């Protein structure tokens, strides 16, 4: 079984992305979980998003690194307010053989159980919620932002605001399921300013999202070790801590 808070790594987003790449390139021989909390803010773009000069300039002016990840999706502003959990699965493992909806639903149930155990009210999403979120994202010109719409397996507050986002990296030597939980509020205005130079879009993103601290009334610092332990307790016994 995964160990507890000792497994948490505090580091930069580029370092986390490098570690994920190293594990996948070396080959996932056994199921692993990597808990990561960012020690500084950075903007991460999806693999299909190519940062232009304006975005790079605004990101540098704001003091953020800007990188592209290997998975799809939109832009994310990550920092100490976010807990990243990456689940690595060997290609021959039964979970890895599931289709994308099944594998995300598997992880969704672990997240929901862990969050509820820590008094964070939440629920999963259905197709109607996904379709509605994509319509809203399109109408409000927010398709560039990862947390502007919902996908299968993601977790939301009871009133439908996004709490946990998911992405998948599937390689020949293994699968990585990457999830990001907002422990405390994100500065959506800063993300909008950097990516699209429209800080006013931050208000729309803020309305579509929530965080564990706000939903539970418990500070992120207190929640963090409990959430890691709760997630650890609910992951299958054959998963272990990913080495640093």
Short mmCIF file of C-alpha atoms in Angstrom, two decimals, residues 3-234:
data_model
loop_
_atom_site.label_atom_id
_atom_site.label_comp_id
_atom_site.label_asym_id
_atom_site.label_seq_id
_atom_site.Cartn_x
_atom_site.Cartn_y
_atom_site.Cartn_z
CA UNK A 3 2.88 5.32 2.19
CA UNK A 4 1.37 8.52 3.62
CA UNK A 5 2.53 12.16 3.69
CA UNK A 6 6.17 11.08 3.33
CA UNK A 7 5.40 10.47 -0.33
CA UNK A 8 4.61 14.16 -1.03
CA UNK A 9 7.16 15.89 -3.24
CA UNK A 10 7.42 19.68 -3.16
CA UNK A 11 8.97 21.05 -6.33
CA UNK A 12 8.50 22.95 -9.56
CA UNK A 13 6.13 22.06 -12.36
CA UNK A 14 8.96 21.53 -14.88
CA UNK A 15 10.58 19.11 -12.44
CA UNK A 16 7.30 17.21 -12.06
CA UNK A 17 6.83 16.98 -15.83
CA UNK A 18 10.39 15.72 -16.18
CA UNK A 19 9.82 13.08 -13.51
CA UNK A 20 6.64 11.87 -15.22
CA UNK A 21 8.51 11.61 -18.53
CA UNK A 22 11.38 9.70 -16.92
CA UNK A 23 9.08 7.13 -15.34
CA UNK A 24 7.19 6.55 -18.60
CA UNK A 25 10.34 6.37 -20.69
CA UNK A 26 11.99 3.91 -18.30
CA UNK A 27 8.85 1.78 -18.31
CA UNK A 28 6.25 1.33 -15.59
CA UNK A 29 7.01 -2.08 -14.09
CA UNK A 30 4.65 -1.79 -11.12
CA UNK A 31 1.70 0.47 -10.24
CA UNK A 32 2.88 3.70 -8.61
CA UNK A 33 1.47 6.97 -7.29
CA UNK A 34 3.30 10.31 -7.28
CA UNK A 35 1.98 13.07 -5.00
CA UNK A 36 3.33 16.50 -5.95
CA UNK A 37 2.71 20.00 -4.57
CA UNK A 38 4.12 22.89 -6.57
CA UNK A 39 6.49 25.14 -4.66
CA UNK A 40 5.97 28.06 -7.05
CA UNK A 41 3.41 29.23 -9.58
CA UNK A 42 3.71 28.33 -13.27
CA UNK A 43 1.52 28.20 -16.37
CA UNK A 44 1.33 24.86 -18.11
CA UNK A 45 -0.09 24.59 -21.60
CA UNK A 46 -1.60 21.52 -23.24
CA UNK A 47 0.48 19.57 -25.77
CA UNK A 48 -1.50 21.12 -28.66
CA UNK A 49 -1.05 24.69 -27.39
CA UNK A 50 2.06 26.50 -28.64
CA UNK A 51 2.93 29.55 -26.51
CA UNK A 52 3.46 32.67 -28.60
CA UNK A 53 5.75 35.61 -27.89
CA UNK A 54 3.01 37.59 -26.15
CA UNK A 55 2.14 34.75 -23.81
CA UNK A 56 5.79 34.11 -22.99
CA UNK A 57 6.37 37.80 -22.34
CA UNK A 58 3.31 38.15 -20.08
CA UNK A 59 4.19 34.97 -18.21
CA UNK A 60 7.73 36.18 -17.58
CA UNK A 61 6.45 39.58 -16.44
CA UNK A 62 4.14 37.83 -13.95
CA UNK A 63 7.06 35.77 -12.65
CA UNK A 64 5.72 32.44 -13.95
CA UNK A 65 7.49 29.72 -15.86
CA UNK A 66 5.54 28.57 -18.93
CA UNK A 67 5.86 25.03 -20.24
CA UNK A 68 3.93 22.51 -22.34
CA UNK A 69 2.89 19.17 -20.92
CA UNK A 70 2.76 15.87 -22.77
CA UNK A 71 -0.98 15.43 -22.23
CA UNK A 72 -3.82 17.28 -23.94
CA UNK A 73 -6.21 19.86 -22.60
CA UNK A 74 -5.99 23.58 -21.99
CA UNK A 75 -3.91 25.98 -19.95
CA UNK A 76 -3.56 25.63 -16.16
CA UNK A 77 -2.13 27.96 -13.53
CA UNK A 78 -0.59 25.68 -10.93
CA UNK A 79 1.07 26.57 -7.67
CA UNK A 80 1.05 25.75 -3.95
CA UNK A 81 -2.77 25.84 -4.04
CA UNK A 82 -2.82 22.66 -6.15
CA UNK A 83 -2.13 19.00 -5.33
CA UNK A 84 -1.08 16.97 -8.35
CA UNK A 85 -1.52 13.19 -8.17
CA UNK A 86 -0.16 11.01 -10.96
CA UNK A 87 -1.05 7.32 -11.06
CA UNK A 88 1.33 5.19 -13.16
CA UNK A 89 0.01 1.88 -14.45
CA UNK A 90 1.96 -0.88 -16.28
CA UNK A 91 0.63 -1.56 -19.80
CA UNK A 92 -0.32 -5.15 -18.89
CA UNK A 93 -2.24 -4.18 -15.74
CA UNK A 94 -6.03 -4.78 -15.93
CA UNK A 95 -6.76 -1.11 -15.20
CA UNK A 96 -4.56 -0.01 -18.13
CA UNK A 97 -6.53 -2.20 -20.52
CA UNK A 98 -9.73 -0.23 -19.91
CA UNK A 99 -10.93 2.42 -22.34
CA UNK A 100 -10.49 6.09 -21.46
CA UNK A 101 -13.96 6.50 -19.93
CA UNK A 102 -13.58 3.36 -17.80
CA UNK A 103 -10.11 4.23 -16.57
CA UNK A 104 -11.11 7.79 -15.68
CA UNK A 105 -14.21 6.52 -13.89
CA UNK A 106 -12.00 4.17 -11.88
CA UNK A 107 -9.88 7.12 -10.70
CA UNK A 108 -12.94 9.31 -10.17
CA UNK A 109 -14.34 6.89 -7.59
CA UNK A 110 -11.07 6.93 -5.65
CA UNK A 111 -11.04 10.74 -5.63
CA UNK A 112 -14.69 11.03 -4.57
CA UNK A 113 -14.24 8.57 -1.69
CA UNK A 114 -11.06 10.31 -0.51
CA UNK A 115 -12.54 13.81 -0.66
CA UNK A 116 -15.75 12.84 1.11
CA UNK A 117 -13.71 11.13 3.84
CA UNK A 118 -12.10 14.54 4.44
CA UNK A 119 -15.46 16.34 4.60
CA UNK A 120 -15.15 17.83 1.12
CA UNK A 121 -18.63 17.50 -0.47
CA UNK A 122 -18.34 16.46 -4.10
CA UNK A 123 -19.71 14.26 -6.86
CA UNK A 124 -18.84 12.87 -10.28
CA UNK A 125 -20.02 14.16 -13.64
CA UNK A 126 -22.39 12.71 -16.22
CA UNK A 127 -22.71 13.25 -19.96
CA UNK A 128 -25.30 16.00 -19.60
CA UNK A 129 -23.00 17.98 -17.30
CA UNK A 130 -20.10 17.49 -19.71
CA UNK A 131 -22.14 18.66 -22.69
CA UNK A 132 -23.46 21.69 -20.82
CA UNK A 133 -19.97 22.69 -19.65
CA UNK A 134 -18.61 22.55 -23.19
CA UNK A 135 -21.46 24.76 -24.40
CA UNK A 136 -20.71 27.32 -21.67
CA UNK A 137 -16.99 27.19 -22.44
CA UNK A 138 -17.70 27.82 -26.12
CA UNK A 139 -20.15 30.66 -25.46
CA UNK A 140 -17.76 32.41 -23.06
CA UNK A 141 -14.65 31.89 -25.23
CA UNK A 142 -12.95 29.85 -22.55
CA UNK A 143 -11.94 26.77 -24.54
CA UNK A 144 -8.28 27.67 -24.01
CA UNK A 145 -8.54 26.93 -20.25
CA UNK A 146 -8.34 23.38 -18.90
CA UNK A 147 -10.71 24.09 -16.00
CA UNK A 148 -13.35 25.78 -18.19
CA UNK A 149 -15.16 22.54 -19.04
CA UNK A 150 -15.68 19.02 -17.75
CA UNK A 151 -14.64 15.59 -18.98
CA UNK A 152 -15.35 12.01 -17.99
CA UNK A 153 -14.00 11.04 -14.58
CA UNK A 154 -13.60 14.56 -13.23
CA UNK A 155 -14.92 15.62 -9.82
CA UNK A 156 -17.07 18.65 -9.03
CA UNK A 157 -18.72 20.34 -6.07
CA UNK A 158 -22.32 19.42 -5.36
CA UNK A 159 -23.44 22.45 -7.38
CA UNK A 160 -21.30 21.42 -10.36
CA UNK A 161 -18.14 23.53 -10.07
CA UNK A 162 -14.93 21.79 -11.08
CA UNK A 163 -12.68 20.49 -8.30
CA UNK A 164 -10.44 17.79 -9.83
CA UNK A 165 -9.22 17.84 -13.42
CA UNK A 166 -7.85 14.76 -15.21
CA UNK A 167 -5.51 14.04 -18.10
CA UNK A 168 -3.99 10.88 -19.53
CA UNK A 169 -0.61 10.08 -21.05
CA UNK A 170 -0.61 6.67 -22.71
CA UNK A 171 2.73 5.29 -23.89
CA UNK A 172 3.93 1.86 -25.00
CA UNK A 173 5.67 1.29 -21.65
CA UNK A 174 2.91 2.53 -19.38
CA UNK A 175 -0.01 4.82 -18.64
CA UNK A 176 0.02 7.97 -16.50
CA UNK A 177 -3.25 9.33 -15.13
CA UNK A 178 -2.58 12.92 -14.06
CA UNK A 179 -5.04 14.68 -11.76
CA UNK A 180 -5.03 18.15 -10.25
CA UNK A 181 -7.00 19.11 -7.14
CA UNK A 182 -7.42 22.74 -6.14
CA UNK A 183 -6.69 22.76 -2.41
CA UNK A 184 -7.42 26.49 -2.16
CA UNK A 185 -8.56 29.17 -4.64
CA UNK A 186 -6.61 29.82 -7.83
CA UNK A 187 -6.04 33.33 -9.18
CA UNK A 188 -8.03 32.94 -12.38
CA UNK A 189 -7.48 36.59 -13.35
CA UNK A 190 -3.74 35.98 -13.53
CA UNK A 191 -4.18 32.92 -15.72
CA UNK A 192 -6.49 34.83 -18.08
CA UNK A 193 -4.10 37.78 -18.19
CA UNK A 194 -1.15 35.61 -19.20
CA UNK A 195 -2.81 33.26 -21.69
CA UNK A 196 -5.31 35.48 -23.51
CA UNK A 197 -4.48 38.97 -22.20
CA UNK A 198 -8.05 39.29 -20.91
CA UNK A 199 -8.07 39.40 -17.09
CA UNK A 200 -11.85 39.90 -17.13
CA UNK A 201 -12.29 36.29 -18.23
CA UNK A 202 -11.01 35.28 -14.82
CA UNK A 203 -14.38 36.03 -13.26
CA UNK A 204 -16.07 33.51 -15.55
CA UNK A 205 -13.47 30.85 -14.72
CA UNK A 206 -13.81 31.56 -11.02
CA UNK A 207 -17.56 30.94 -11.23
CA UNK A 208 -16.98 27.55 -12.87
CA UNK A 209 -14.51 26.26 -10.28
CA UNK A 210 -14.20 25.50 -6.59
CA UNK A 211 -11.59 24.22 -4.14
CA UNK A 212 -11.35 21.82 -1.21
CA UNK A 213 -10.74 24.52 1.39
CA UNK A 214 -13.80 26.55 0.41
CA UNK A 215 -16.06 23.50 0.25
CA UNK A 216 -14.97 21.97 3.56
CA UNK A 217 -14.25 25.06 5.64
CA UNK A 218 -10.93 23.42 6.58
CA UNK A 219 -7.63 25.11 5.74
CA UNK A 220 -5.61 23.65 2.88
CA UNK A 221 -2.67 23.05 5.21
CA UNK A 222 -4.79 20.85 7.46
CA UNK A 223 -6.52 19.11 4.55
CA UNK A 224 -3.37 18.21 2.62
CA UNK A 225 -2.02 15.33 4.76
CA UNK A 226 -5.52 13.99 5.38
CA UNK A 227 -6.31 13.97 1.66
CA UNK A 228 -3.09 12.15 0.81
CA UNK A 229 -3.81 9.57 3.49
CA UNK A 230 -7.41 9.17 2.34
CA UNK A 231 -6.33 8.71 -1.28
CA UNK A 232 -3.64 6.28 -0.17
CA UNK A 233 -6.16 4.23 1.79
CA UNK A 234 -8.42 3.87 -1.24
#
